[in-house]
mmCIF file of C-alpha atoms in Angstrom:
data_model
loop_
_atom_site.group_PDB
_atom_site.id
_atom_site.type_symbol
_atom_site.label_atom_id
_atom_site.label_comp_id
_atom_site.label_asym_id
_atom_site.label_seq_id
_atom_site.Cartn_x
_atom_site.Cartn_y
_atom_site.Cartn_z
ATOM 1 C CA MET A 1 -12.964 -36.419 -21.798
ATOM 2 C CA HIS A 2 -14.654 -33.564 -21.218
ATOM 3 C CA GLU A 3 -11.815 -32.500 -23.658
ATOM 4 C CA MET A 4 -13.844 -33.486 -26.422
ATOM 5 C CA SER A 5 -16.467 -30.790 -26.046
ATOM 6 C CA LEU A 6 -13.982 -27.837 -24.459
ATOM 7 C CA VAL A 7 -12.134 -28.377 -27.562
ATOM 8 C CA GLU A 8 -15.455 -27.897 -30.154
ATOM 9 C CA GLY A 9 -16.113 -24.489 -27.816
ATOM 10 C CA VAL A 10 -12.609 -23.776 -29.343
ATOM 11 C CA ARG A 11 -13.682 -24.463 -32.778
ATOM 12 C CA GLU A 12 -16.908 -22.127 -32.290
ATOM 13 C CA LEU A 13 -14.751 -19.521 -30.753
ATOM 14 C CA ILE A 14 -12.597 -19.006 -34.180
ATOM 15 C CA ASN A 15 -15.607 -20.024 -36.379
ATOM 16 C CA ASP A 16 -17.608 -16.401 -35.067
ATOM 17 C CA ALA A 17 -13.976 -15.129 -35.480
ATOM 18 C CA ALA A 18 -13.224 -15.911 -38.345
ATOM 19 C CA VAL A 19 -16.842 -14.613 -39.483
ATOM 20 C CA ARG A 20 -15.990 -10.877 -37.432
ATOM 21 C CA GLU A 21 -12.290 -10.176 -38.502
ATOM 22 C CA GLY A 22 -12.932 -11.776 -42.184
ATOM 23 C CA PHE A 23 -9.797 -15.024 -41.568
ATOM 24 C CA SER A 24 -9.850 -17.763 -43.751
ATOM 25 C CA ARG A 25 -6.814 -19.944 -42.220
ATOM 26 C CA VAL A 26 -5.819 -20.689 -39.221
ATOM 27 C CA LYS A 27 -2.265 -21.790 -38.424
ATOM 28 C CA GLN A 28 -1.742 -21.046 -34.941
ATOM 29 C CA VAL A 29 -4.218 -21.510 -31.597
ATOM 30 C CA ARG A 30 -2.061 -20.235 -28.302
ATOM 31 C CA VAL A 31 -4.632 -21.584 -25.201
ATOM 32 C CA GLU A 32 -3.909 -21.309 -21.658
ATOM 33 C CA ILE A 33 -4.979 -24.274 -19.786
ATOM 34 C CA GLY A 34 -4.770 -23.805 -16.097
ATOM 35 C CA GLU A 35 -2.865 -26.585 -14.194
ATOM 36 C CA LEU A 36 -5.780 -26.675 -11.630
ATOM 37 C CA SER A 37 -8.007 -26.848 -14.734
ATOM 38 C CA GLY A 38 -8.726 -30.037 -14.889
ATOM 39 C CA VAL A 39 -8.197 -30.700 -19.093
ATOM 40 C CA GLU A 40 -6.057 -33.823 -19.888
ATOM 41 C CA ARG A 41 -3.232 -31.402 -22.172
ATOM 42 C CA GLU A 42 -2.478 -34.496 -24.037
ATOM 43 C CA ALA A 43 -6.554 -35.592 -24.840
ATOM 44 C CA PHE A 44 -7.449 -32.378 -25.849
ATOM 45 C CA ALA A 45 -4.289 -31.698 -28.008
ATOM 46 C CA PHE A 46 -5.256 -35.273 -29.044
ATOM 47 C CA CYS A 47 -9.151 -33.767 -30.109
ATOM 48 C CA PHE A 48 -7.771 -30.739 -31.169
ATOM 49 C CA ASP A 49 -6.177 -32.512 -34.234
ATOM 50 C CA ILE A 50 -9.311 -34.622 -34.646
ATOM 51 C CA VAL A 51 -12.960 -31.557 -34.320
ATOM 52 C CA MET A 52 -10.363 -29.268 -36.372
ATOM 53 C CA LYS A 53 -9.724 -31.606 -39.429
ATOM 54 C CA GLY A 54 -11.824 -30.079 -42.502
ATOM 55 C CA GLY A 55 -12.555 -26.505 -40.804
ATOM 56 C CA ILE A 56 -10.194 -23.462 -41.115
ATOM 57 C CA ALA A 57 -8.212 -24.455 -38.713
ATOM 58 C CA ASP A 58 -7.652 -27.902 -40.156
ATOM 59 C CA GLY A 59 -3.291 -28.688 -39.714
ATOM 60 C CA ALA A 60 -3.360 -25.976 -37.318
ATOM 61 C CA ARG A 61 -0.585 -25.573 -34.327
ATOM 62 C CA LEU A 62 -1.971 -25.476 -31.503
ATOM 63 C CA GLU A 63 0.105 -23.972 -28.296
ATOM 64 C CA VAL A 64 -0.722 -24.441 -24.932
ATOM 65 C CA ILE A 65 0.808 -22.295 -22.436
ATOM 66 C CA ALA A 66 -0.027 -23.711 -19.128
ATOM 67 C CA THR A 67 -0.769 -21.066 -16.338
ATOM 68 C CA PRO A 68 0.326 -22.356 -12.963
ATOM 69 C CA GLY A 69 -1.766 -23.186 -9.910
ATOM 70 C CA ARG A 70 -1.400 -21.055 -7.276
ATOM 71 C CA GLY A 71 -4.349 -20.076 -3.791
ATOM 72 C CA ARG A 72 -4.212 -18.068 -0.219
ATOM 73 C CA CYS A 73 -3.462 -20.348 2.683
ATOM 74 C CA ALA A 74 -6.998 -19.945 4.563
ATOM 75 C CA ALA A 75 -4.521 -19.982 7.785
ATOM 76 C CA CYS A 76 -1.288 -17.716 7.825
ATOM 77 C CA LYS A 77 -2.399 -16.039 4.308
ATOM 78 C CA ARG A 78 0.162 -16.327 2.527
ATOM 79 C CA GLU A 79 0.203 -17.100 -1.505
ATOM 80 C CA THR A 80 0.963 -20.643 -2.068
ATOM 81 C CA ALA A 81 2.071 -23.173 -4.878
ATOM 82 C CA LEU A 82 -1.446 -25.834 -5.635
ATOM 83 C CA ALA A 83 -0.640 -28.626 -8.427
ATOM 84 C CA ALA A 84 -3.293 -29.999 -7.078
ATOM 85 C CA ILE A 85 -6.729 -28.452 -4.957
ATOM 86 C CA TYR A 86 -6.179 -30.378 -2.418
ATOM 87 C CA ASP A 87 -2.775 -29.433 -2.319
ATOM 88 C CA PRO A 88 -2.177 -27.881 2.428
ATOM 89 C CA CYS A 89 -0.292 -24.832 2.501
ATOM 90 C CA GLU A 90 3.404 -25.036 1.178
ATOM 91 C CA HIS A 91 4.750 -22.856 3.557
ATOM 92 C CA CYS A 92 2.384 -23.431 7.220
ATOM 93 C CA GLY A 93 0.932 -27.034 6.166
ATOM 94 C CA ALA A 94 -2.200 -25.925 6.710
ATOM 95 C CA TYR A 95 -6.047 -26.874 5.042
ATOM 96 C CA PRO A 96 -6.931 -25.383 3.088
ATOM 97 C CA VAL A 97 -6.149 -23.080 0.476
ATOM 98 C CA GLU A 98 -7.996 -21.074 -1.630
ATOM 99 C CA VAL A 99 -7.170 -21.173 -5.211
ATOM 100 C CA VAL A 100 -6.414 -18.039 -6.765
ATOM 101 C CA GLY A 101 -4.648 -19.048 -10.321
ATOM 102 C CA GLY A 102 -4.059 -21.831 -12.610
ATOM 103 C CA THR A 103 -8.364 -23.276 -13.958
ATOM 104 C CA GLU A 104 -8.032 -20.697 -16.088
ATOM 105 C CA MET A 105 -9.097 -21.978 -19.519
ATOM 106 C CA ARG A 106 -8.895 -19.771 -22.994
ATOM 107 C CA VAL A 107 -8.390 -18.822 -26.149
ATOM 108 C CA ILE A 108 -5.521 -15.713 -26.080
ATOM 109 C CA ASP A 109 -4.839 -15.854 -29.976
ATOM 110 C CA LEU A 110 -5.495 -16.446 -33.757
ATOM 111 C CA GLU A 111 -2.740 -16.797 -36.050
ATOM 112 C CA VAL A 112 -4.786 -16.107 -39.166
ATOM 113 C CA GLU A 113 -4.737 -15.287 -42.776
ATOM 114 C CA MET S 1 -31.554 -27.814 -37.685
ATOM 115 C CA CYS S 2 -33.219 -26.168 -35.095
ATOM 116 C CA THR S 3 -34.389 -23.012 -35.690
ATOM 117 C CA THR S 4 -33.758 -21.826 -31.972
ATOM 118 C CA CYS S 5 -30.064 -21.555 -32.670
ATOM 119 C CA GLY S 6 -29.412 -23.074 -35.468
ATOM 120 C CA CYS S 7 -27.502 -25.750 -34.073
ATOM 121 C CA GLY S 8 -27.664 -29.197 -36.684
ATOM 122 C CA GLU S 9 -28.070 -33.007 -36.040
ATOM 123 C CA GLY S 10 -25.707 -34.956 -33.848
ATOM 124 C CA GLU S 11 -26.050 -37.773 -31.393
ATOM 125 C CA THR S 12 -27.877 -36.569 -28.508
ATOM 126 C CA LYS S 13 -31.156 -37.673 -28.936
ATOM 127 C CA ILE S 14 -34.230 -34.618 -26.327
ATOM 128 C CA GLU S 15 -37.021 -37.438 -25.812
ATOM 129 C CA GLY S 16 -40.028 -35.913 -28.284
ATOM 130 C CA ASP S 17 -37.595 -34.557 -30.533
ATOM 131 C CA GLU S 18 -35.831 -37.212 -32.337
ATOM 132 C CA LEU S 19 -35.293 -35.321 -35.268
ATOM 133 C CA HIS S 20 -33.825 -31.683 -34.104
ATOM 134 C CA ALA S 21 -31.438 -32.833 -31.445
ATOM 135 C CA HIS S 22 -28.203 -33.051 -31.720
ATOM 136 C CA THR S 23 -24.432 -32.369 -30.919
ATOM 137 C CA HIS S 24 -22.049 -30.670 -32.563
ATOM 138 C CA ALA S 25 -20.148 -32.877 -33.520
ATOM 139 C CA ASP S 26 -19.596 -32.901 -36.465
ATOM 140 C CA GLY S 27 -17.988 -29.670 -37.615
ATOM 141 C CA THR S 28 -20.099 -28.692 -39.608
ATOM 142 C CA THR S 29 -22.431 -27.123 -38.498
ATOM 143 C CA HIS S 30 -24.078 -23.254 -37.297
ATOM 144 C CA SER S 31 -22.384 -20.466 -40.001
ATOM 145 C CA HIS S 32 -19.280 -21.183 -41.258
ATOM 146 C CA PRO S 33 -17.047 -18.713 -42.682
ATOM 147 C CA TYR S 34 -15.557 -20.088 -45.289
ATOM 148 C CA ALA S 35 -18.743 -20.976 -48.090
ATOM 149 C CA PRO S 36 -17.439 -23.056 -50.797
ATOM 150 C CA GLY S 37 -17.114 -20.548 -54.006
ATOM 151 C CA ARG S 38 -17.037 -17.493 -52.277
ATOM 152 C CA THR S 39 -14.438 -15.626 -53.780
ATOM 153 C CA HIS S 40 -11.414 -14.248 -51.439
ATOM 154 C CA THR S 41 -8.078 -13.116 -51.978
ATOM 155 C CA HIS S 42 -5.266 -14.717 -49.351
ATOM 156 C CA ALA S 43 -4.295 -11.758 -46.836
ATOM 157 C CA HIS S 44 -1.183 -11.632 -44.646
ATOM 158 C CA ALA S 45 -0.533 -13.627 -41.528
ATOM 159 C CA ARG S 46 -1.864 -11.503 -38.389
ATOM 160 C CA THR S 47 -2.794 -12.076 -35.568
ATOM 161 C CA VAL S 48 -6.381 -11.829 -33.592
ATOM 162 C CA ARG S 49 -6.839 -11.829 -30.095
ATOM 163 C CA LEU S 50 -9.326 -13.603 -28.930
ATOM 164 C CA GLU S 51 -9.021 -13.863 -24.736
ATOM 165 C CA GLN S 52 -12.177 -15.629 -24.925
ATOM 166 C CA ASP S 53 -13.020 -18.193 -22.018
ATOM 167 C CA ILE S 54 -12.938 -21.670 -23.934
ATOM 168 C CA LEU S 55 -16.446 -22.360 -22.091
ATOM 169 C CA ALA S 56 -17.830 -19.003 -23.172
ATOM 170 C CA LYS S 57 -20.474 -20.117 -25.366
ATOM 171 C CA ASN S 58 -21.693 -22.586 -22.944
ATOM 172 C CA ASP S 59 -21.441 -19.974 -19.930
ATOM 173 C CA ALA S 60 -23.662 -18.007 -22.775
ATOM 174 C CA TYR S 61 -26.685 -20.994 -22.793
ATOM 175 C CA ALA S 62 -26.366 -21.172 -18.786
ATOM 176 C CA ALA S 63 -26.649 -17.852 -18.404
ATOM 177 C CA ALA S 64 -30.304 -17.643 -20.787
ATOM 178 C CA ASN S 65 -31.815 -20.680 -18.469
ATOM 179 C CA ARG S 66 -30.959 -19.463 -15.863
ATOM 180 C CA GLU S 67 -32.932 -16.206 -16.574
ATOM 181 C CA ARG S 68 -35.531 -18.773 -18.108
ATOM 182 C CA PHE S 69 -35.496 -19.834 -14.323
ATOM 183 C CA ALA S 70 -35.431 -16.718 -12.213
ATOM 184 C CA ALA S 71 -38.216 -15.557 -14.867
ATOM 185 C CA ARG S 72 -40.785 -17.942 -13.389
ATOM 186 C CA GLY S 73 -38.799 -17.954 -9.492
ATOM 187 C CA ILE S 74 -38.226 -22.021 -10.084
ATOM 188 C CA LEU S 75 -34.877 -23.725 -8.268
ATOM 189 C CA ALA S 76 -33.267 -25.300 -10.306
ATOM 190 C CA LEU S 77 -30.148 -27.662 -8.944
ATOM 191 C CA ASN S 78 -28.223 -29.888 -10.570
ATOM 192 C CA LEU S 79 -27.273 -33.391 -9.226
ATOM 193 C CA VAL S 80 -24.546 -34.661 -9.733
ATOM 194 C CA SER S 81 -22.291 -37.860 -8.876
ATOM 195 C CA SER S 82 -21.195 -41.250 -10.057
ATOM 196 C CA PRO S 83 -22.450 -44.334 -11.658
ATOM 197 C CA GLY S 84 -24.963 -46.213 -9.195
ATOM 198 C CA SER S 85 -25.174 -43.619 -6.042
ATOM 199 C CA GLY S 86 -29.078 -43.720 -6.174
ATOM 200 C CA LYS S 87 -29.748 -40.219 -7.114
ATOM 201 C CA THR S 88 -33.018 -41.257 -9.183
ATOM 202 C CA THR S 89 -33.959 -43.495 -5.941
ATOM 203 C CA LEU S 90 -32.922 -40.605 -4.078
ATOM 204 C CA LEU S 91 -35.196 -38.155 -6.505
ATOM 205 C CA VAL S 92 -38.344 -40.768 -6.795
ATOM 206 C CA LYS S 93 -38.259 -40.166 -2.976
ATOM 207 C CA THR S 94 -37.566 -37.255 -2.845
ATOM 208 C CA ILE S 95 -40.787 -36.337 -5.104
ATOM 209 C CA GLU S 96 -42.955 -38.364 -3.468
ATOM 210 C CA ALA S 97 -42.410 -36.879 -0.480
ATOM 211 C CA LEU S 98 -42.409 -32.807 -1.719
ATOM 212 C CA GLN S 99 -46.090 -34.036 -3.196
ATOM 213 C CA GLY S 100 -48.843 -31.629 -3.236
ATOM 214 C CA LYS S 101 -46.326 -29.108 -1.834
ATOM 215 C CA LEU S 102 -43.931 -27.897 -4.253
ATOM 216 C CA PRO S 103 -44.276 -29.217 -7.816
ATOM 217 C CA ILE S 104 -41.143 -30.419 -9.296
ATOM 218 C CA ALA S 105 -39.686 -31.616 -12.743
ATOM 219 C CA VAL S 106 -36.387 -33.372 -13.906
ATOM 220 C CA ILE S 107 -34.271 -33.336 -15.993
ATOM 221 C CA GLU S 108 -32.450 -36.515 -16.713
ATOM 222 C CA GLY S 109 -29.368 -37.188 -18.785
ATOM 223 C CA ASP S 110 -27.963 -40.953 -19.361
ATOM 224 C CA GLN S 111 -25.838 -42.080 -22.131
ATOM 225 C CA GLN S 112 -29.116 -44.242 -23.897
ATOM 226 C CA THR S 113 -32.005 -45.260 -22.693
ATOM 227 C CA SER S 114 -35.609 -43.711 -21.425
ATOM 228 C CA MET S 115 -35.196 -45.570 -18.104
ATOM 229 C CA ASP S 116 -34.941 -43.083 -15.701
ATOM 230 C CA ALA S 117 -37.149 -40.161 -17.322
ATOM 231 C CA GLU S 118 -39.662 -43.471 -16.955
ATOM 232 C CA ARG S 119 -39.240 -44.310 -12.685
ATOM 233 C CA ILE S 120 -39.670 -40.458 -12.745
ATOM 234 C CA ARG S 121 -42.908 -39.842 -14.232
ATOM 235 C CA ALA S 122 -44.309 -42.830 -12.738
ATOM 236 C CA THR S 123 -44.347 -40.570 -9.455
ATOM 237 C CA GLY S 124 -46.448 -38.348 -11.769
ATOM 238 C CA ALA S 125 -43.829 -35.399 -12.134
ATOM 239 C CA PRO S 126 -43.529 -34.628 -15.487
ATOM 240 C CA ALA S 127 -39.818 -35.330 -17.193
ATOM 241 C CA VAL S 128 -37.850 -35.939 -20.273
ATOM 242 C CA GLN S 129 -34.808 -37.826 -21.033
ATOM 243 C CA ILE S 130 -32.216 -36.274 -23.018
ATOM 244 C CA ASN S 131 -29.410 -38.862 -24.063
ATOM 245 C CA THR S 132 -25.840 -37.504 -25.075
ATOM 246 C CA GLY S 133 -24.814 -40.286 -26.992
ATOM 247 C CA LYS S 134 -21.079 -40.867 -26.952
ATOM 248 C CA GLY S 135 -21.150 -37.561 -24.276
ATOM 249 C CA CYS S 136 -20.312 -37.894 -21.182
ATOM 250 C CA HIS S 137 -22.264 -34.893 -19.445
ATOM 251 C CA LEU S 138 -24.719 -32.310 -20.047
ATOM 252 C CA ASP S 139 -24.670 -29.285 -20.879
ATOM 253 C CA ALA S 140 -26.441 -25.919 -21.530
ATOM 254 C CA HIS S 141 -27.658 -25.775 -24.586
ATOM 255 C CA MET S 142 -29.340 -29.386 -24.061
ATOM 256 C CA VAL S 143 -30.252 -28.313 -21.357
ATOM 257 C CA GLY S 144 -32.332 -25.196 -23.282
ATOM 258 C CA HIS S 145 -34.393 -28.196 -25.289
ATOM 259 C CA ALA S 146 -35.031 -30.298 -22.752
ATOM 260 C CA LEU S 147 -36.925 -26.864 -21.308
ATOM 261 C CA GLU S 148 -39.100 -25.740 -24.612
ATOM 262 C CA LYS S 149 -40.335 -29.466 -23.757
ATOM 263 C CA LEU S 150 -40.613 -29.187 -19.833
ATOM 264 C CA PRO S 151 -43.916 -27.835 -17.993
ATOM 265 C CA LEU S 152 -42.041 -25.965 -15.134
ATOM 266 C CA GLU S 153 -44.731 -24.706 -12.635
ATOM 267 C CA LYS S 154 -43.985 -21.419 -11.162
ATOM 268 C CA GLY S 155 -42.685 -21.094 -7.987
ATOM 269 C CA GLY S 156 -41.640 -24.499 -8.431
ATOM 270 C CA VAL S 157 -38.133 -27.678 -8.593
ATOM 271 C CA LEU S 158 -36.155 -28.534 -12.037
ATOM 272 C CA MET S 159 -34.572 -31.229 -10.179
ATOM 273 C CA ILE S 160 -31.640 -32.223 -13.997
ATOM 274 C CA GLU S 161 -29.581 -35.353 -12.717
ATOM 275 C CA ASN S 162 -27.157 -35.284 -14.486
ATOM 276 C CA VAL S 163 -24.835 -38.781 -16.382
ATOM 277 C CA GLY S 164 -23.122 -39.917 -13.839
ATOM 278 C CA ASN S 165 -19.758 -38.918 -14.311
ATOM 279 C CA LEU S 166 -17.228 -37.287 -10.966
ATOM 280 C CA VAL S 167 -14.890 -35.418 -13.362
ATOM 281 C CA CYS S 168 -16.566 -34.074 -17.053
ATOM 282 C CA PRO S 169 -19.453 -32.032 -15.849
ATOM 283 C CA ALA S 170 -17.820 -30.432 -11.997
ATOM 284 C CA ALA S 171 -16.867 -27.309 -15.286
ATOM 285 C CA PHE S 172 -20.298 -27.016 -16.994
ATOM 286 C CA ASP S 173 -22.770 -24.108 -15.669
ATOM 287 C CA LEU S 174 -26.233 -25.784 -16.605
ATOM 288 C CA GLY S 175 -27.699 -22.427 -14.842
ATOM 289 C CA GLU S 176 -29.025 -24.231 -12.199
ATOM 290 C CA ALA S 177 -29.263 -22.175 -9.063
ATOM 291 C CA GLY S 178 -26.142 -25.042 -7.507
ATOM 292 C CA LYS S 179 -24.724 -28.055 -7.579
ATOM 293 C CA VAL S 180 -25.880 -31.554 -4.975
ATOM 294 C CA VAL S 181 -23.233 -34.156 -5.220
ATOM 295 C CA ILE S 182 -23.844 -37.875 -4.338
ATOM 296 C CA LEU S 183 -21.780 -39.677 -2.247
ATOM 297 C CA SER S 184 -22.926 -43.111 -1.718
ATOM 298 C CA VAL S 185 -20.853 -44.648 1.804
ATOM 299 C CA THR S 186 -20.295 -48.744 -1.056
ATOM 300 C CA GLU S 187 -17.771 -45.811 -2.535
ATOM 301 C CA GLY S 188 -14.570 -44.660 -0.999
ATOM 302 C CA GLU S 189 -14.417 -41.741 1.656
ATOM 303 C CA ASP S 190 -11.296 -40.762 -0.394
ATOM 304 C CA LYS S 191 -13.599 -39.877 -3.665
ATOM 305 C CA PRO S 192 -13.550 -36.691 -2.839
ATOM 306 C CA LEU S 193 -10.226 -36.041 -2.909
ATOM 307 C CA LYS S 194 -10.057 -38.523 -6.057
ATOM 308 C CA TYR S 195 -12.541 -35.961 -8.492
ATOM 309 C CA PRO S 196 -11.586 -32.517 -6.218
ATOM 310 C CA ASP S 197 -12.676 -30.749 -9.476
ATOM 311 C CA MET S 198 -16.741 -31.771 -8.248
ATOM 312 C CA PHE S 199 -16.761 -31.179 -4.739
ATOM 313 C CA ARG S 200 -15.238 -28.456 -5.227
ATOM 314 C CA ALA S 201 -18.449 -26.758 -7.657
ATOM 315 C CA ALA S 202 -20.842 -28.521 -5.530
ATOM 316 C CA ARG S 203 -23.034 -25.985 -2.842
ATOM 317 C CA LEU S 204 -24.056 -28.969 -0.849
ATOM 318 C CA MET S 205 -22.809 -32.672 -0.926
ATOM 319 C CA LEU S 206 -25.359 -35.515 0.243
ATOM 320 C CA ILE S 207 -24.211 -39.220 2.012
ATOM 321 C CA ASN S 208 -26.456 -41.623 0.568
ATOM 322 C CA LYS S 209 -27.170 -44.974 1.515
ATOM 323 C CA CYS S 210 -26.446 -44.268 4.879
ATOM 324 C CA ASP S 211 -28.183 -47.564 6.088
ATOM 325 C CA LEU S 212 -25.426 -49.611 4.859
ATOM 326 C CA LEU S 213 -22.886 -47.799 7.071
ATOM 327 C CA PRO S 214 -22.759 -50.908 10.077
ATOM 328 C CA TYR S 215 -21.807 -53.314 7.164
ATOM 329 C CA LEU S 216 -18.831 -51.091 5.584
ATOM 330 C CA GLN S 217 -15.773 -49.782 6.535
ATOM 331 C CA PHE S 218 -17.016 -46.517 5.071
ATOM 332 C CA ASP S 219 -15.655 -44.125 7.327
ATOM 333 C CA VAL S 220 -18.106 -41.052 7.068
ATOM 334 C CA GLU S 221 -16.209 -37.682 8.897
ATOM 335 C CA LYS S 222 -13.304 -38.329 7.015
ATOM 336 C CA ALA S 223 -15.106 -38.673 3.916
ATOM 337 C CA ILE S 224 -16.881 -34.719 5.083
ATOM 338 C CA GLY S 225 -12.921 -33.727 6.219
ATOM 339 C CA TYR S 226 -11.662 -34.607 2.415
ATOM 340 C CA ALA S 227 -14.867 -32.608 0.803
ATOM 341 C CA ARG S 228 -14.135 -29.501 3.225
ATOM 342 C CA ARG S 229 -10.235 -29.718 1.981
ATOM 343 C CA VAL S 230 -11.088 -28.712 -1.347
ATOM 344 C CA ASN S 231 -14.353 -26.771 -0.514
ATOM 345 C CA PRO S 232 -14.311 -24.964 3.211
ATOM 346 C CA LEU S 233 -18.347 -23.860 2.895
ATOM 347 C CA ILE S 234 -19.375 -27.268 1.026
ATOM 348 C CA GLU S 235 -23.196 -27.962 3.046
ATOM 349 C CA VAL S 236 -23.142 -31.252 4.568
ATOM 350 C CA MET S 237 -26.268 -33.858 5.403
ATOM 351 C CA ARG S 238 -26.375 -37.980 5.865
ATOM 352 C CA VAL S 239 -28.975 -39.683 3.571
ATOM 353 C CA SER S 240 -30.553 -42.696 2.677
ATOM 354 C CA ALA S 241 -33.067 -42.592 0.567
ATOM 355 C CA THR S 242 -34.519 -46.750 1.424
ATOM 356 C CA THR S 243 -35.094 -45.827 4.979
ATOM 357 C CA GLY S 244 -35.459 -42.367 4.844
ATOM 358 C CA GLU S 245 -32.742 -41.484 6.879
ATOM 359 C CA GLY S 246 -32.075 -37.285 7.132
ATOM 360 C CA MET S 247 -34.375 -37.235 4.240
ATOM 361 C CA ALA S 248 -36.762 -34.059 6.320
ATOM 362 C CA GLU S 249 -33.212 -32.145 6.201
ATOM 363 C CA TRP S 250 -32.799 -32.361 2.781
ATOM 364 C CA LEU S 251 -37.036 -31.671 1.866
ATOM 365 C CA SER S 252 -35.691 -28.328 3.823
ATOM 366 C CA TRP S 253 -32.658 -27.294 2.257
ATOM 367 C CA ILE S 254 -34.930 -27.991 -0.985
ATOM 368 C CA GLU S 255 -37.749 -26.016 0.436
ATOM 369 C CA LYS S 256 -36.220 -23.371 1.795
ATOM 370 C CA GLY S 257 -34.656 -22.875 -1.031
ATOM 371 C CA ALA S 258 -37.409 -23.009 -3.083
ATOM 372 C CA ALA S 259 -39.325 -20.375 -1.240
ATOM 373 C CA ALA S 260 -35.844 -18.139 -1.276
ATOM 374 C CA THR S 261 -35.794 -18.201 -5.191
ATOM 375 C CA SER S 262 -39.903 -17.420 -5.533
ATOM 376 C CA GLY S 263 -39.666 -14.477 -2.913
ATOM 377 C CA LYS S 264 -42.610 -16.694 -0.682
#
């Protein structure tokens, strides 16, 4: 359940931004969570509601943008879709595939007032 | 409240520092932008772009730890595995074997008890226990505070034994030079595929308890193949902390790493 720690990280980024940007209420939080980031989105959303309670993002809507996993095949050098980091290349069936996308964990923006 | 970084109290306990240790679980710690009684006008809704990594705070603490290690020429290793892989026994044997050659200090992470730190201290090496409470991993912030309690000799080695968990510790950089994942042969050879993030994050895989191989169905080559499928560059060594098999290779890997780090 490291999703709890990750959401606490989001809360700290929000609190820091509130001081910097001078807002007192967050209505929506948009995050990007890659499919290969090891983050369970359901758990993340569940923790979000709990962690934000009593703070400036209490009740805020969470929007999660899921970036698909992408890899580059070591054998045929082509880009391939990657549902899991141990998947073979979709073109030639070889391993290993170097992960080039889908591990993101970012706060994109906040809707505030 | 911690005077160094302003963090509040929580469930994390660091030995010798019971009053000040903490996690940030309660939501009221650190600078709060919404001071009670502060007057403010409500602005219109607007969008604030952040584009910040969720782990940015942890990574900043990790960078600070890393600087600290670099300044003293210390090789820091983050030992990760499932519970029961034999990490602590391996550490005890490693410290005993390197005694007089290389100073080793240890940070022990467990949810509860200081049993592991006591086992390490019995060897004469300094150790600090971090209890994470309900937490499932160490983070760079906890390690930074543990370092305040731990004497680190220049040119030595710091072993950070993470909480036994093959999932969560993968994401948290502690400032280490590398993660060492320990897979014992009493587990399944398919662990690298079941928990790929950890094996991808590790620099070295130690296959431990190899003395038990004659009694088990564990397929070593298969385990190595699975690990290389998620991490083609991972180094692999077969060891038994109990019989000493393969330990020379592991010890020389540490000594080489320590020498390269301290520039000796």
